[in-house]
Short mmCIF file of C-alpha atoms and ligand atoms in Angstrom, two decimals:
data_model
loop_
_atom_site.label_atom_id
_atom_site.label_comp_id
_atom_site.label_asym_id
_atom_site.label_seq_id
_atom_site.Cartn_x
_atom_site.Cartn_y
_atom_site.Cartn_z
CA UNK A 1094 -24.40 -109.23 55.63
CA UNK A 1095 -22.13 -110.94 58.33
CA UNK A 1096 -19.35 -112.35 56.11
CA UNK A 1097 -18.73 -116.46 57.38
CA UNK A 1098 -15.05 -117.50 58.08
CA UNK A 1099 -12.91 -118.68 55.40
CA UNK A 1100 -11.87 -121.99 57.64
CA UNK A 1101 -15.34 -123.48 57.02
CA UNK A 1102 -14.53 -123.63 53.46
CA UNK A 1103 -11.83 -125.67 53.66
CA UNK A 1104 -11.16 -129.23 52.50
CA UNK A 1105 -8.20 -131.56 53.26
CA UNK A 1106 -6.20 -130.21 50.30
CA UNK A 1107 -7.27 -126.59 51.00
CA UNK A 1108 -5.88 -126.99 54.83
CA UNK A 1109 -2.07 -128.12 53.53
CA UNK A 1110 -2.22 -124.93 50.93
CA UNK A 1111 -2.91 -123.22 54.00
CA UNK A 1112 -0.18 -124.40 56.19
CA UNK A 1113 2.65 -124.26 53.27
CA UNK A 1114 1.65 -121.32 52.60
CA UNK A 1115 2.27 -120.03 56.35
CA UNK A 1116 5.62 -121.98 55.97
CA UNK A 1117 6.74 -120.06 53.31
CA UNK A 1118 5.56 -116.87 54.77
CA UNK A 1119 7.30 -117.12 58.49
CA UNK A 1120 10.81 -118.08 56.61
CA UNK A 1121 9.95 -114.84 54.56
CA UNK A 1122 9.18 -112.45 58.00
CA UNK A 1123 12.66 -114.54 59.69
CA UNK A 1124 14.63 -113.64 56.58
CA UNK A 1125 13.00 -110.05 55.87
CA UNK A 1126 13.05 -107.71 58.80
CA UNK A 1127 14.46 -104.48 56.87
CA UNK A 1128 13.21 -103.06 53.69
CA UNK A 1129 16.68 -103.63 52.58
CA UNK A 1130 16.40 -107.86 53.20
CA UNK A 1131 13.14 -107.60 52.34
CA UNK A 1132 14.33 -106.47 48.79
CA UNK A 1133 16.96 -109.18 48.67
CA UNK A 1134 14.43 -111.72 48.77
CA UNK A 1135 12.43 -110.16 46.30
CA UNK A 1136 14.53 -110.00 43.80
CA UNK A 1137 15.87 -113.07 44.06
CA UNK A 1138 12.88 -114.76 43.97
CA UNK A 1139 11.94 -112.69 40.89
CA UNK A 1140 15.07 -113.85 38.90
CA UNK A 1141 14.29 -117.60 39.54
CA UNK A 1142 11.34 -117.26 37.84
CA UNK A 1143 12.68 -115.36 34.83
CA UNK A 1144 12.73 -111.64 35.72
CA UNK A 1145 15.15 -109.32 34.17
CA UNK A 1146 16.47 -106.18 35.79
CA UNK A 1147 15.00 -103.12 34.02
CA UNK A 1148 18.44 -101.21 34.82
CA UNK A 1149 20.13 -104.19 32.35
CA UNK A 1150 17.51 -103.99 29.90
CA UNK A 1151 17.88 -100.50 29.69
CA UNK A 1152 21.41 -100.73 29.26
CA UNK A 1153 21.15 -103.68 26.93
CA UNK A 1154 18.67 -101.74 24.87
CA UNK A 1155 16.83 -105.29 25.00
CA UNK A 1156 13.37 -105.29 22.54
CA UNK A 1157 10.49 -106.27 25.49
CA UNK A 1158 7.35 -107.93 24.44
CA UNK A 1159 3.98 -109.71 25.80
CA UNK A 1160 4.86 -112.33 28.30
CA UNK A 1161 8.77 -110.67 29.08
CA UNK A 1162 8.91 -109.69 32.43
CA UNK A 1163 11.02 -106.92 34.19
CA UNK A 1164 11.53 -105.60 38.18
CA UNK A 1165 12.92 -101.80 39.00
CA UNK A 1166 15.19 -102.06 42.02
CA UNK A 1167 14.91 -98.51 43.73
CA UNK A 1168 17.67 -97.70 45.81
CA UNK A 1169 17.91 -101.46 47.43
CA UNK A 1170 14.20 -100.59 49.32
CA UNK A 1171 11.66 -100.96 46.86
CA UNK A 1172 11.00 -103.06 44.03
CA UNK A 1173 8.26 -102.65 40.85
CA UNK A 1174 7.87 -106.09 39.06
CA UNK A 1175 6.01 -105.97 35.40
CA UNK A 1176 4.75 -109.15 33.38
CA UNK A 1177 4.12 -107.88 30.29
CA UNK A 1178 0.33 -108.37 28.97
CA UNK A 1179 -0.78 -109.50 25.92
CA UNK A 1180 -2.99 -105.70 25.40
CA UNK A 1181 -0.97 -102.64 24.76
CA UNK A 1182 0.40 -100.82 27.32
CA UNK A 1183 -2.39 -98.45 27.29
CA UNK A 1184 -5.30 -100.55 27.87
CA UNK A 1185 -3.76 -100.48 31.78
CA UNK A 1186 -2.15 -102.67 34.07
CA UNK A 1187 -3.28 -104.73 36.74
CA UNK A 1188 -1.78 -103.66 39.66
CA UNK A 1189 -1.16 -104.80 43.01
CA UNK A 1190 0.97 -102.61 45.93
CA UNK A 1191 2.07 -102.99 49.42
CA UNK A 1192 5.00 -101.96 51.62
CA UNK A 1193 7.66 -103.35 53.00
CA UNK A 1194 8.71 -101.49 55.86
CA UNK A 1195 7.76 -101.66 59.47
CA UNK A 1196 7.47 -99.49 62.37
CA UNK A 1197 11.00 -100.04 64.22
CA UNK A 1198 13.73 -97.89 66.26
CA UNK A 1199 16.46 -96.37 64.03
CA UNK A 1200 19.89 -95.46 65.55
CA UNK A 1201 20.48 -91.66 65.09
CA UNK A 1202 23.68 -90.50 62.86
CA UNK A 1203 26.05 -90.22 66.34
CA UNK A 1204 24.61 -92.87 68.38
CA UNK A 1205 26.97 -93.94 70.66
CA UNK A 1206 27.99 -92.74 74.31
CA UNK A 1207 28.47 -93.89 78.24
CA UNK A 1208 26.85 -94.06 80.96
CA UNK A 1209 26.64 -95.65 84.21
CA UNK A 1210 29.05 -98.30 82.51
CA UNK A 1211 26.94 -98.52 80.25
CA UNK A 1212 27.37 -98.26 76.65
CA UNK A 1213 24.28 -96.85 74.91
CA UNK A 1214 22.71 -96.05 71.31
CA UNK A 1215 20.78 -93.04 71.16
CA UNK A 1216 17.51 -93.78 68.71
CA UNK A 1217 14.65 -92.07 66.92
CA UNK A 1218 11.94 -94.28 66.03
CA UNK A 1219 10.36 -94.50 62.51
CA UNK A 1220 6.57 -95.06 61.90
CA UNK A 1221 3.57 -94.91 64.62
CA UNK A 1222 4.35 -96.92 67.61
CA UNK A 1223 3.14 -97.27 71.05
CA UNK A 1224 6.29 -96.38 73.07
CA UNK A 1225 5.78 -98.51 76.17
CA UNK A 1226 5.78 -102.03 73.95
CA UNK A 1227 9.31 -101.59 72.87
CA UNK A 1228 10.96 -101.44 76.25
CA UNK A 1229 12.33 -104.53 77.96
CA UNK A 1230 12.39 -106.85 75.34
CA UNK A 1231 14.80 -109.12 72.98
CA UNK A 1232 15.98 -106.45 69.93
CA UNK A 1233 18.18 -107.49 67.27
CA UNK A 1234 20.30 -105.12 64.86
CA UNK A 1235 19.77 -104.83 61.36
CA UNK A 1236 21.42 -102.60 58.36
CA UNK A 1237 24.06 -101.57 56.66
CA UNK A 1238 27.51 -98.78 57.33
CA UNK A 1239 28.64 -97.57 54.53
CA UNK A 1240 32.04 -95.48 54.36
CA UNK A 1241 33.37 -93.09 52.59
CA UNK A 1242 35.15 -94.88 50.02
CA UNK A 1243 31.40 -96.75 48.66
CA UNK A 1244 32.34 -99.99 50.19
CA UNK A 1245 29.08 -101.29 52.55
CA UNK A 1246 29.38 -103.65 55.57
CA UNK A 1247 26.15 -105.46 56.19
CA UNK A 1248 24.71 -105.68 59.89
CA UNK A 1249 22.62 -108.52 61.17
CA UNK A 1250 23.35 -109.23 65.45
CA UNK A 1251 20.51 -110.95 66.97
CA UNK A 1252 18.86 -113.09 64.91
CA UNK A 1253 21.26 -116.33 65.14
CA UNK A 1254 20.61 -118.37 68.03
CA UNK A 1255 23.69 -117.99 69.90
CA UNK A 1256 24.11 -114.33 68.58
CA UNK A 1257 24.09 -111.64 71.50
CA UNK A 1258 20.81 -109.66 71.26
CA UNK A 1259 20.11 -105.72 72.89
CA UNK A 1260 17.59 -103.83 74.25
CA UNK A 1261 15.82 -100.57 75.76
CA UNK A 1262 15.24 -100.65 79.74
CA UNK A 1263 12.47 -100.07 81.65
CA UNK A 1264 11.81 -98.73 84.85
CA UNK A 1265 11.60 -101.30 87.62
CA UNK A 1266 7.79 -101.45 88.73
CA UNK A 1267 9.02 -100.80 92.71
CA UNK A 1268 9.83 -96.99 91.53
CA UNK A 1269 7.38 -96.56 88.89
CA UNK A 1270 5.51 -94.43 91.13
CA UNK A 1271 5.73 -91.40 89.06
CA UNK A 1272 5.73 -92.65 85.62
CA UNK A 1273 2.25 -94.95 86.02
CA UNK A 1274 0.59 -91.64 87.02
CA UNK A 1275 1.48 -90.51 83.43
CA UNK A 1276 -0.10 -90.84 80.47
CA UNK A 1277 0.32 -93.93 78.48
CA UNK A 1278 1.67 -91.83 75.48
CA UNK A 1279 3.75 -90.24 77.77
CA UNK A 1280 5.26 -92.72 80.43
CA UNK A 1281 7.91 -93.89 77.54
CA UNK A 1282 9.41 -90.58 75.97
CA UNK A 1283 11.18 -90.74 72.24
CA UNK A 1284 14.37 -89.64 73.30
CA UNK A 1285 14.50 -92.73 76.57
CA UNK A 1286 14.16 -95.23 73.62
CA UNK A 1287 17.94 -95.87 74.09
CA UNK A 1288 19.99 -99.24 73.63
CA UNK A 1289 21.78 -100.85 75.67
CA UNK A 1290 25.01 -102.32 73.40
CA UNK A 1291 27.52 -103.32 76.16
CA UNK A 1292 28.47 -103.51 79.51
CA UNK A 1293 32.01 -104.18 80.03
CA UNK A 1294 35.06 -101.69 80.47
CA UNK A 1295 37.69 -102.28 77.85
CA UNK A 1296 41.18 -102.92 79.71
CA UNK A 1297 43.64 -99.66 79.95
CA UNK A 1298 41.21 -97.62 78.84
CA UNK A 1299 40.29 -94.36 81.35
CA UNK A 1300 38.34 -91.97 79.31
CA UNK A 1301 34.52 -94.01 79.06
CA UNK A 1302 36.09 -97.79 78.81
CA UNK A 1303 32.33 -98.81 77.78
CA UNK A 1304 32.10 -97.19 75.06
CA UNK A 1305 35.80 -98.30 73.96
CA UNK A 1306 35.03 -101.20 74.44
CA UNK A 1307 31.96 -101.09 72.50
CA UNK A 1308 33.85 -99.23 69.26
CA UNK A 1309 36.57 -102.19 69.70
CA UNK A 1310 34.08 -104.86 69.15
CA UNK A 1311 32.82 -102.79 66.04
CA UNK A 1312 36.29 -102.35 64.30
CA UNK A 1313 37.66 -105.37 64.99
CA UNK A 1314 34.43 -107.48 64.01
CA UNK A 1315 32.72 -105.43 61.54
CA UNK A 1316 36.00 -102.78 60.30
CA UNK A 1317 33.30 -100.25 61.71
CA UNK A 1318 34.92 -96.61 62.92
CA UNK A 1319 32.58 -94.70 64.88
CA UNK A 1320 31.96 -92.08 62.13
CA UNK A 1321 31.26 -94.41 59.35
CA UNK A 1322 28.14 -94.45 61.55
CA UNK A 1323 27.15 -91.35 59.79
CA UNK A 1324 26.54 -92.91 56.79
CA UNK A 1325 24.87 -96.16 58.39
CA UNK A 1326 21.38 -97.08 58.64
CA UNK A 1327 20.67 -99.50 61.45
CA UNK A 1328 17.39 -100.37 62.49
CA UNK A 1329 16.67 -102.26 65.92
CA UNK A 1330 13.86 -104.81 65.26
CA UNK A 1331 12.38 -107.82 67.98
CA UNK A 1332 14.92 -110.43 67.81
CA UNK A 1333 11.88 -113.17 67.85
CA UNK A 1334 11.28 -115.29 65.25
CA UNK A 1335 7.89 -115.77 63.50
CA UNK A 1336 5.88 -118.38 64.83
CA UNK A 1337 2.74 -120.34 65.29
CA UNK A 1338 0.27 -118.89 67.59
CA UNK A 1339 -2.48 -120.54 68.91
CA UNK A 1340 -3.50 -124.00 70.36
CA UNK A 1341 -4.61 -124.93 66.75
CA UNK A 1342 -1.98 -123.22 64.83
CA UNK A 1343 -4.19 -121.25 63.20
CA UNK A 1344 -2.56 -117.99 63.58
CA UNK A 1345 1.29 -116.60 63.31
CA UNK A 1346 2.74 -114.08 65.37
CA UNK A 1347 5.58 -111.84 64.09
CA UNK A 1348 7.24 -108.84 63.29
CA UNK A 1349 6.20 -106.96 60.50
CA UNK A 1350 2.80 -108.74 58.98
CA UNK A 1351 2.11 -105.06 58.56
CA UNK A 1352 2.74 -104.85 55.30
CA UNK A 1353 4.85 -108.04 55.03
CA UNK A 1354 1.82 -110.21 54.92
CA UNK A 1355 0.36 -108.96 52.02
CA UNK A 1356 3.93 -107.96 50.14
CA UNK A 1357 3.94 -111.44 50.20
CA UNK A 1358 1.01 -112.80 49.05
CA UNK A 1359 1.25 -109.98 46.50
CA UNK A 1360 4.91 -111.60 45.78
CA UNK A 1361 3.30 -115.54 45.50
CA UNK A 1362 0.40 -114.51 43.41
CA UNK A 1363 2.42 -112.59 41.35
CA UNK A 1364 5.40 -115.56 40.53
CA UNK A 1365 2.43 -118.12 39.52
CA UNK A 1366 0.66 -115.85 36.82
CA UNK A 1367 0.37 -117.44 32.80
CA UNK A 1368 3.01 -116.74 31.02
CA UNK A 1369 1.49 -114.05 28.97
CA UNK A 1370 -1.53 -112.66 31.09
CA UNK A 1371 -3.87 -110.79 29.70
CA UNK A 1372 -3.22 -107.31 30.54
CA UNK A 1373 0.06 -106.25 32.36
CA UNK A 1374 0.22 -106.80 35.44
CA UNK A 1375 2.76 -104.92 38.08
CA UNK A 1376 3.67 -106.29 41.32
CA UNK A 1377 4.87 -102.60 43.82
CA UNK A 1378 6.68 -103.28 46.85
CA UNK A 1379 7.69 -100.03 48.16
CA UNK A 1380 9.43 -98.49 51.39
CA UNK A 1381 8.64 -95.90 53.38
CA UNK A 1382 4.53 -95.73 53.74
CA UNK A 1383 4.77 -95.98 57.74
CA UNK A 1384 6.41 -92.02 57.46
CA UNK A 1385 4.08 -90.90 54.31
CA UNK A 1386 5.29 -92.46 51.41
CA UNK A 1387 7.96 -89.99 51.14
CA UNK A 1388 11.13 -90.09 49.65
CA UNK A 1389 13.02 -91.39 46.80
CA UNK A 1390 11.74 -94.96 47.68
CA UNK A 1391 8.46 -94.27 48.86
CA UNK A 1392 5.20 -94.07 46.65
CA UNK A 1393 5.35 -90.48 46.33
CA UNK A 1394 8.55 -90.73 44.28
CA UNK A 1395 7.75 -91.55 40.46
CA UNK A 1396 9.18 -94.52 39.84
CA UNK A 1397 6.28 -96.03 38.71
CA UNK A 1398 5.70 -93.92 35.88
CA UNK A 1399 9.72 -93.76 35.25
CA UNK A 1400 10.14 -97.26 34.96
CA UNK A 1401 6.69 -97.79 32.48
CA UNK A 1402 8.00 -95.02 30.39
CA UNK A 1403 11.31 -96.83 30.29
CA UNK A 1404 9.44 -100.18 29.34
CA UNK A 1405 7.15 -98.60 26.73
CA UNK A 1406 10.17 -97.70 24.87
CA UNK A 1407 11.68 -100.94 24.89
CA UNK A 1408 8.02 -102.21 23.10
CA UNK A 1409 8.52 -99.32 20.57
CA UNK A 1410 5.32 -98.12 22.51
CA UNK A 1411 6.63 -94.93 24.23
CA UNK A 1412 4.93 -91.53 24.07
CA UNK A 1413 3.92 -89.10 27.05
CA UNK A 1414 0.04 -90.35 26.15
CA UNK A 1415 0.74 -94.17 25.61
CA UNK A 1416 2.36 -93.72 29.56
CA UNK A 1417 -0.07 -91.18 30.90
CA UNK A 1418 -2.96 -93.63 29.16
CA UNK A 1419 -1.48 -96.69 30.73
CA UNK A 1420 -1.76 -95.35 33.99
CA UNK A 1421 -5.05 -93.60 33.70
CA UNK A 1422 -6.63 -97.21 32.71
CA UNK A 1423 -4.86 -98.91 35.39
CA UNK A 1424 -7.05 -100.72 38.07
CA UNK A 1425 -5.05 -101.35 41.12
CA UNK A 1426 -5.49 -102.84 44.94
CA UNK A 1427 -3.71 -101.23 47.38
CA UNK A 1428 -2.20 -104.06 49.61
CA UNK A 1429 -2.23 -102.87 53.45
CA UNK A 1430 -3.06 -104.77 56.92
CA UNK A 1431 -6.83 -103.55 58.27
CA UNK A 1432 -7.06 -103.62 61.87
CA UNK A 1433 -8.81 -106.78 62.73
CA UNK A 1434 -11.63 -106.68 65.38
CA UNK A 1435 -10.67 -107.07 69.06
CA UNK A 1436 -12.95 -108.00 71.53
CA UNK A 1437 -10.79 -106.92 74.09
CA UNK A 1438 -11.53 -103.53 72.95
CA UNK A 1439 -14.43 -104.09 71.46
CA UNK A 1440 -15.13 -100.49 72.30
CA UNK A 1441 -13.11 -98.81 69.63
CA UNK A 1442 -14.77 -100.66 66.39
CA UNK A 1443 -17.72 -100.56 64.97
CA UNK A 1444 -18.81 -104.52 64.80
CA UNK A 1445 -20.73 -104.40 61.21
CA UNK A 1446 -18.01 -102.64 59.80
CA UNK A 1447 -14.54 -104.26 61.41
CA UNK A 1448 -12.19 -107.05 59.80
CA UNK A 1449 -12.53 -110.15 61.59
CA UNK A 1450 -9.24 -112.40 61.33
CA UNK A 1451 -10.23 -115.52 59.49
CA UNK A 1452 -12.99 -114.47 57.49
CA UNK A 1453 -10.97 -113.69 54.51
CA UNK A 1454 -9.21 -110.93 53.15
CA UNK A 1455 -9.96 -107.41 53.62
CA UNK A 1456 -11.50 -104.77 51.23
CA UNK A 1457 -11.53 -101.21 52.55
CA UNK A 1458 -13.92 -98.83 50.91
CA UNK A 1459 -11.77 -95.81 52.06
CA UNK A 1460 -9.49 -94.92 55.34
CA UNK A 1461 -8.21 -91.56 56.16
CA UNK A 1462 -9.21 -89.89 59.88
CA UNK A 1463 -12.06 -87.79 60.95
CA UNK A 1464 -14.78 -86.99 57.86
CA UNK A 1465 -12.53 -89.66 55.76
CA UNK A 1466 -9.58 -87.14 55.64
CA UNK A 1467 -6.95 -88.57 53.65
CA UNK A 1468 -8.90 -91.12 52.02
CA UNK A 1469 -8.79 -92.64 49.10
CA UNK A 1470 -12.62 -93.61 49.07
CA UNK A 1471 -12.82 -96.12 46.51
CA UNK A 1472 -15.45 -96.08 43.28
CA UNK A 1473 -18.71 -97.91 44.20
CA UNK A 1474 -18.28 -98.89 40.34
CA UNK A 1475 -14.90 -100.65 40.93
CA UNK A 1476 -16.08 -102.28 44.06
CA UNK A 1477 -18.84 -103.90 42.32
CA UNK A 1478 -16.05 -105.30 39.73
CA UNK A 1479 -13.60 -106.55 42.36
CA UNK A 1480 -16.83 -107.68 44.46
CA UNK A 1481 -17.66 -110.06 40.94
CA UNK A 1482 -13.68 -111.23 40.80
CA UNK A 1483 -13.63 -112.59 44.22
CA UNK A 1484 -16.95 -114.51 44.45
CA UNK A 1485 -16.06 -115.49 40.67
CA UNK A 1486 -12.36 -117.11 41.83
CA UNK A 1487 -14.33 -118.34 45.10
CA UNK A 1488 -11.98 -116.39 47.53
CA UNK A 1489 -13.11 -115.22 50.57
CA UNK A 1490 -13.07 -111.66 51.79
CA UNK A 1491 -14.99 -109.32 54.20
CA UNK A 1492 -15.08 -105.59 53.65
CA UNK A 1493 -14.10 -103.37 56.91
CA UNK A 1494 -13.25 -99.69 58.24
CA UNK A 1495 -10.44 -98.75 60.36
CA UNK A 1496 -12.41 -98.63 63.57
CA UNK A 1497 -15.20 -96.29 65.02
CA UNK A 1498 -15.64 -93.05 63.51
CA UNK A 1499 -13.40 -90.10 65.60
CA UNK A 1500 -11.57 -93.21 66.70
CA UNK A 1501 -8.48 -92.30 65.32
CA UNK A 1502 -7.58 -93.55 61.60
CA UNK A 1503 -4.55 -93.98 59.41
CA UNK A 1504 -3.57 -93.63 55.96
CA UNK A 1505 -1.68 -96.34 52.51
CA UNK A 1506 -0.54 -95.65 49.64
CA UNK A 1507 -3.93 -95.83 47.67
CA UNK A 1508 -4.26 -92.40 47.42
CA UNK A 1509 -0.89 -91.71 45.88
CA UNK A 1510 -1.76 -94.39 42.81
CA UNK A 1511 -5.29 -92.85 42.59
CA UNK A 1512 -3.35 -89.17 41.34
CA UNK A 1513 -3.16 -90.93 38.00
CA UNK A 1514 -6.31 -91.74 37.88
CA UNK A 1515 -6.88 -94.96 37.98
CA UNK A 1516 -9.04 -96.62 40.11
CA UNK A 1517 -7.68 -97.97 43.21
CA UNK A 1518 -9.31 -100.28 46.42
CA UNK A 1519 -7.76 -100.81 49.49
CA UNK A 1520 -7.01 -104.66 50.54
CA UNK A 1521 -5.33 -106.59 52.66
CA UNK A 1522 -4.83 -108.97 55.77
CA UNK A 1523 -6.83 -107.74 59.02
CA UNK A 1524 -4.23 -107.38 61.70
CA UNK A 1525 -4.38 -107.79 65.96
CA UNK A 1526 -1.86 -105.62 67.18
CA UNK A 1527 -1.32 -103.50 64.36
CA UNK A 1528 2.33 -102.10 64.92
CA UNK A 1529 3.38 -103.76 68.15
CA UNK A 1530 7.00 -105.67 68.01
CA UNK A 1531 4.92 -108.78 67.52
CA UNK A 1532 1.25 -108.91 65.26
CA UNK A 1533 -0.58 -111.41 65.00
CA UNK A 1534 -2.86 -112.47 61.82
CA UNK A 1535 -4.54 -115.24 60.69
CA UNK A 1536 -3.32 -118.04 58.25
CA UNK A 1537 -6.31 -118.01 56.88
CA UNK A 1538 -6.35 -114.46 55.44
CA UNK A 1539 -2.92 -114.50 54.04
CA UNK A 1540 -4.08 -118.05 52.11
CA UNK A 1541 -7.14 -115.60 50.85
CA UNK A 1542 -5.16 -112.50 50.51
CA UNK A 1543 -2.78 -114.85 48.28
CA UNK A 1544 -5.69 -115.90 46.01
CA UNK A 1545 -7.45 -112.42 45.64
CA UNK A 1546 -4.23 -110.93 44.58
CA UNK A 1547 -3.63 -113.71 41.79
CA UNK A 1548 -7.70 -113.10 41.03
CA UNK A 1549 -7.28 -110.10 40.72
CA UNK A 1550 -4.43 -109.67 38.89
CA UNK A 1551 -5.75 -112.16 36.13
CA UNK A 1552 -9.35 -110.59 35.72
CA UNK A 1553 -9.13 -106.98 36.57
MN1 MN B 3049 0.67 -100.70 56.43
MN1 MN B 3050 1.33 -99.39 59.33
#
């Protein structure tokens, strides 16, 4: 039952895929560190190769047909791609999801204030994350302030090589006498997660010169007041790039592989399909599944079914059934990271059933905490199928749980897509140091993850 690892299945030609593949991927992470870039890249790749906003075709009352192909931009956070099938609409889609935002630390709505010369950002952080690994470390500043009159300023500090970068502070170790007797969950708090953003009184100024000085450098750079910063969202992400990691290069460490890693392998696979594939297939790249999927951009919102209503129509296809069908029929893989075995803490998996990095991507039967709660709990039926498309396009892939049972657990968007009905697998790249500012996967899964998504999406 042990599943071998994919890098003994390799040939010459199989090895550059692999590394162009990682190329393409760490210039993806570098250029993608918000939902919001993340989308820009998206869609521009999806226009090179042909796509048409649905929004236009909407407008343009523009007839769609097999092989047209169509993207929904939500909100500038999450983007639904379609290539239009030769079956109708309501013999399903092929569908493959993932998200595109990472755990990170957002500034609050009034961020700013002084102290101890100082100038600071107060923060709340978004997603799970393990307080302690975001202190003392390289952060860069990411997002956009938009003011009242609609116009948006776009904010990226950091990430340029002779670009200032920020930070949170930690404690020096000589006085940490009282906070290593805490908890490790409790030795960071949420509301210490502040920034440091400057240092340096502004001349003249007597009432906190820091912070002056701080707002000058905003207006005068950016044309940023200190209340547009109520309509801003800036997230603080690591300021590292995404690079090689290991002696043999076989690995890349980086912000964000979860769920970057497989948005973009579901991205590749889905720019190289035929150009009419057999059924429909729909690429989902959505925002907000590190909170619950909530929102108007997350998976809970019905954009889905909004924007397959919308395309029906445009085929002369659209009733409540022929969209309710389509979806019913669908088969789908959920795209998320699994938490790849660590034998550093060996302790909290359970060896038969953990994701290994290298051996190929990851199928989860279900996830959810405690007796499965939350789960999605995929069809042994559907299983079977995906288990016959894999070995069929000769990818390779391991099957895993999210660690020992009562270990903890966590959640995707699977069980969202499954409401329709359809039926719906977990999948994805298995992940060492799931949500930390820097993970860590293996080349060799996103190559596999890359070729299971285009497998799937041409045989489901
Ligand atoms: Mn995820
Ligand atoms: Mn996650």
């Amino acid at each position: 039952m042990e599943r071998p690892n994919a890098w003994k299945t390799y040939n010459k030609t199989d090895l550059k895929k692999v590394d162009l593949l990682a190329e393409r991927y760490k210039d993806f992470l570098n250029r993608g560190k918000t939902e919001r870039e993340c989308v820009n890249y998206i869609v521009d790749a999806l226009e090179k190769k042909g796509y048409l906003s649905l929004e236009k075709a909407v407008h343009e009352k523009k007839k769609l047909k097999s092989g047209d192909k169509v993207y929904l931009n939500q909100m500038n956070k999450a983007v639904v791609a379609f290539h239009i099938g030769k079956h109708p609409l309501e013999a399903g889609m092929n569908i493959v999801g993932a998200h595109i935002d990472s755990p990170r630390v957002d500034l609050k709505q009034n961020p700013f204030y002084e102290d101890a010369d100082f100038a600071l950002a107060d923060t709340h952080y978004y997603g799970g994350i393990k307080k302690y690994q975001w202190v003392a470390r390289q952060m860069a500043l990411h997002g956009v302030v938009v003011r009242k009159d609609g116009t948006m300023i776009n904010i990226c500090i950091g990430e340029k090589d002779d670009d200032p970068v920020v930070g949170i502070s930690d404690l020096l170790v000589h006085l940490s006498q009282d906070q290593a007797s805490k908890k490790l969950s409790e030795a960071i708090t949420g509301e210490n997660l502040d920034i440091i953003l400057a240092g340096k009184p502004l001349e003249e100024e007597e009432k906190e010169p820091v912070k002056a000085q701080l707002l000058r450098i905003l207006k005068d750079e950016y044309g940023i007041e200190e209340e547009d910063m109520l309509s801003a969202e800036i997230e603080a992400v690591p300021a590292e790039k995404a690079r090689d990691f290991g002696l043999d290069r076989s690995m890349i460490i980086g912000y964000g592989h979860d769920d970057r890693s497989c948005a973009f392998a579901e991205l590749d696979a889905l720019l190289s399909l035929p150009s009419i594939p057999e059924f429909t297939c729909c690429g989902m790249l959505v925002d907000k599944e590190e909170i619950g999927s909530v929102g108007a951009t997350g998976m809970r919102a019905r954009y889905l079914e909004n924007a397959l209503a919308e395309i029906a129509n445009l085929m002369g296809q659209y009733s409540e059934l022929t969209v309710r069908r389509a979806l019913q029929n669908s088969r789908m893989l959920s795209c998320d990271v699994s938490a790849g075995f660590d034998p550093l803490y060996a302790s909290a998996f359970e060896k038969k059933n953990a994701a290994f990095l290298g051996r190929g991507v990851c199928y989860n039967k279900f996830t959810g905490t405690r007796g499965k709660s939350g789960s999605n709990d995929a069809n042994a039926e559907f299983i079977g199928k995906v288990r016959r498309i894999m070995d069929d396009c000769k990818v390779s892939w391991q099957t895993a749980e999210l660690g020992r049972v009562d270990q903890g657990g966590g959640g995707t968007i699977a069980y969202i897509c499954a409401l329709y009905g359809m039926e719906v697998i977990d999948s994805g790249v298995a992940v060492l140091n799931m949500h930390a500012p820097m993970e860590i996967i293996s080349k060799a899964d996103l190559y596999e993850a890359d070729k299971a998504y285009r497998a799937f999406m041409l045989n489901a």
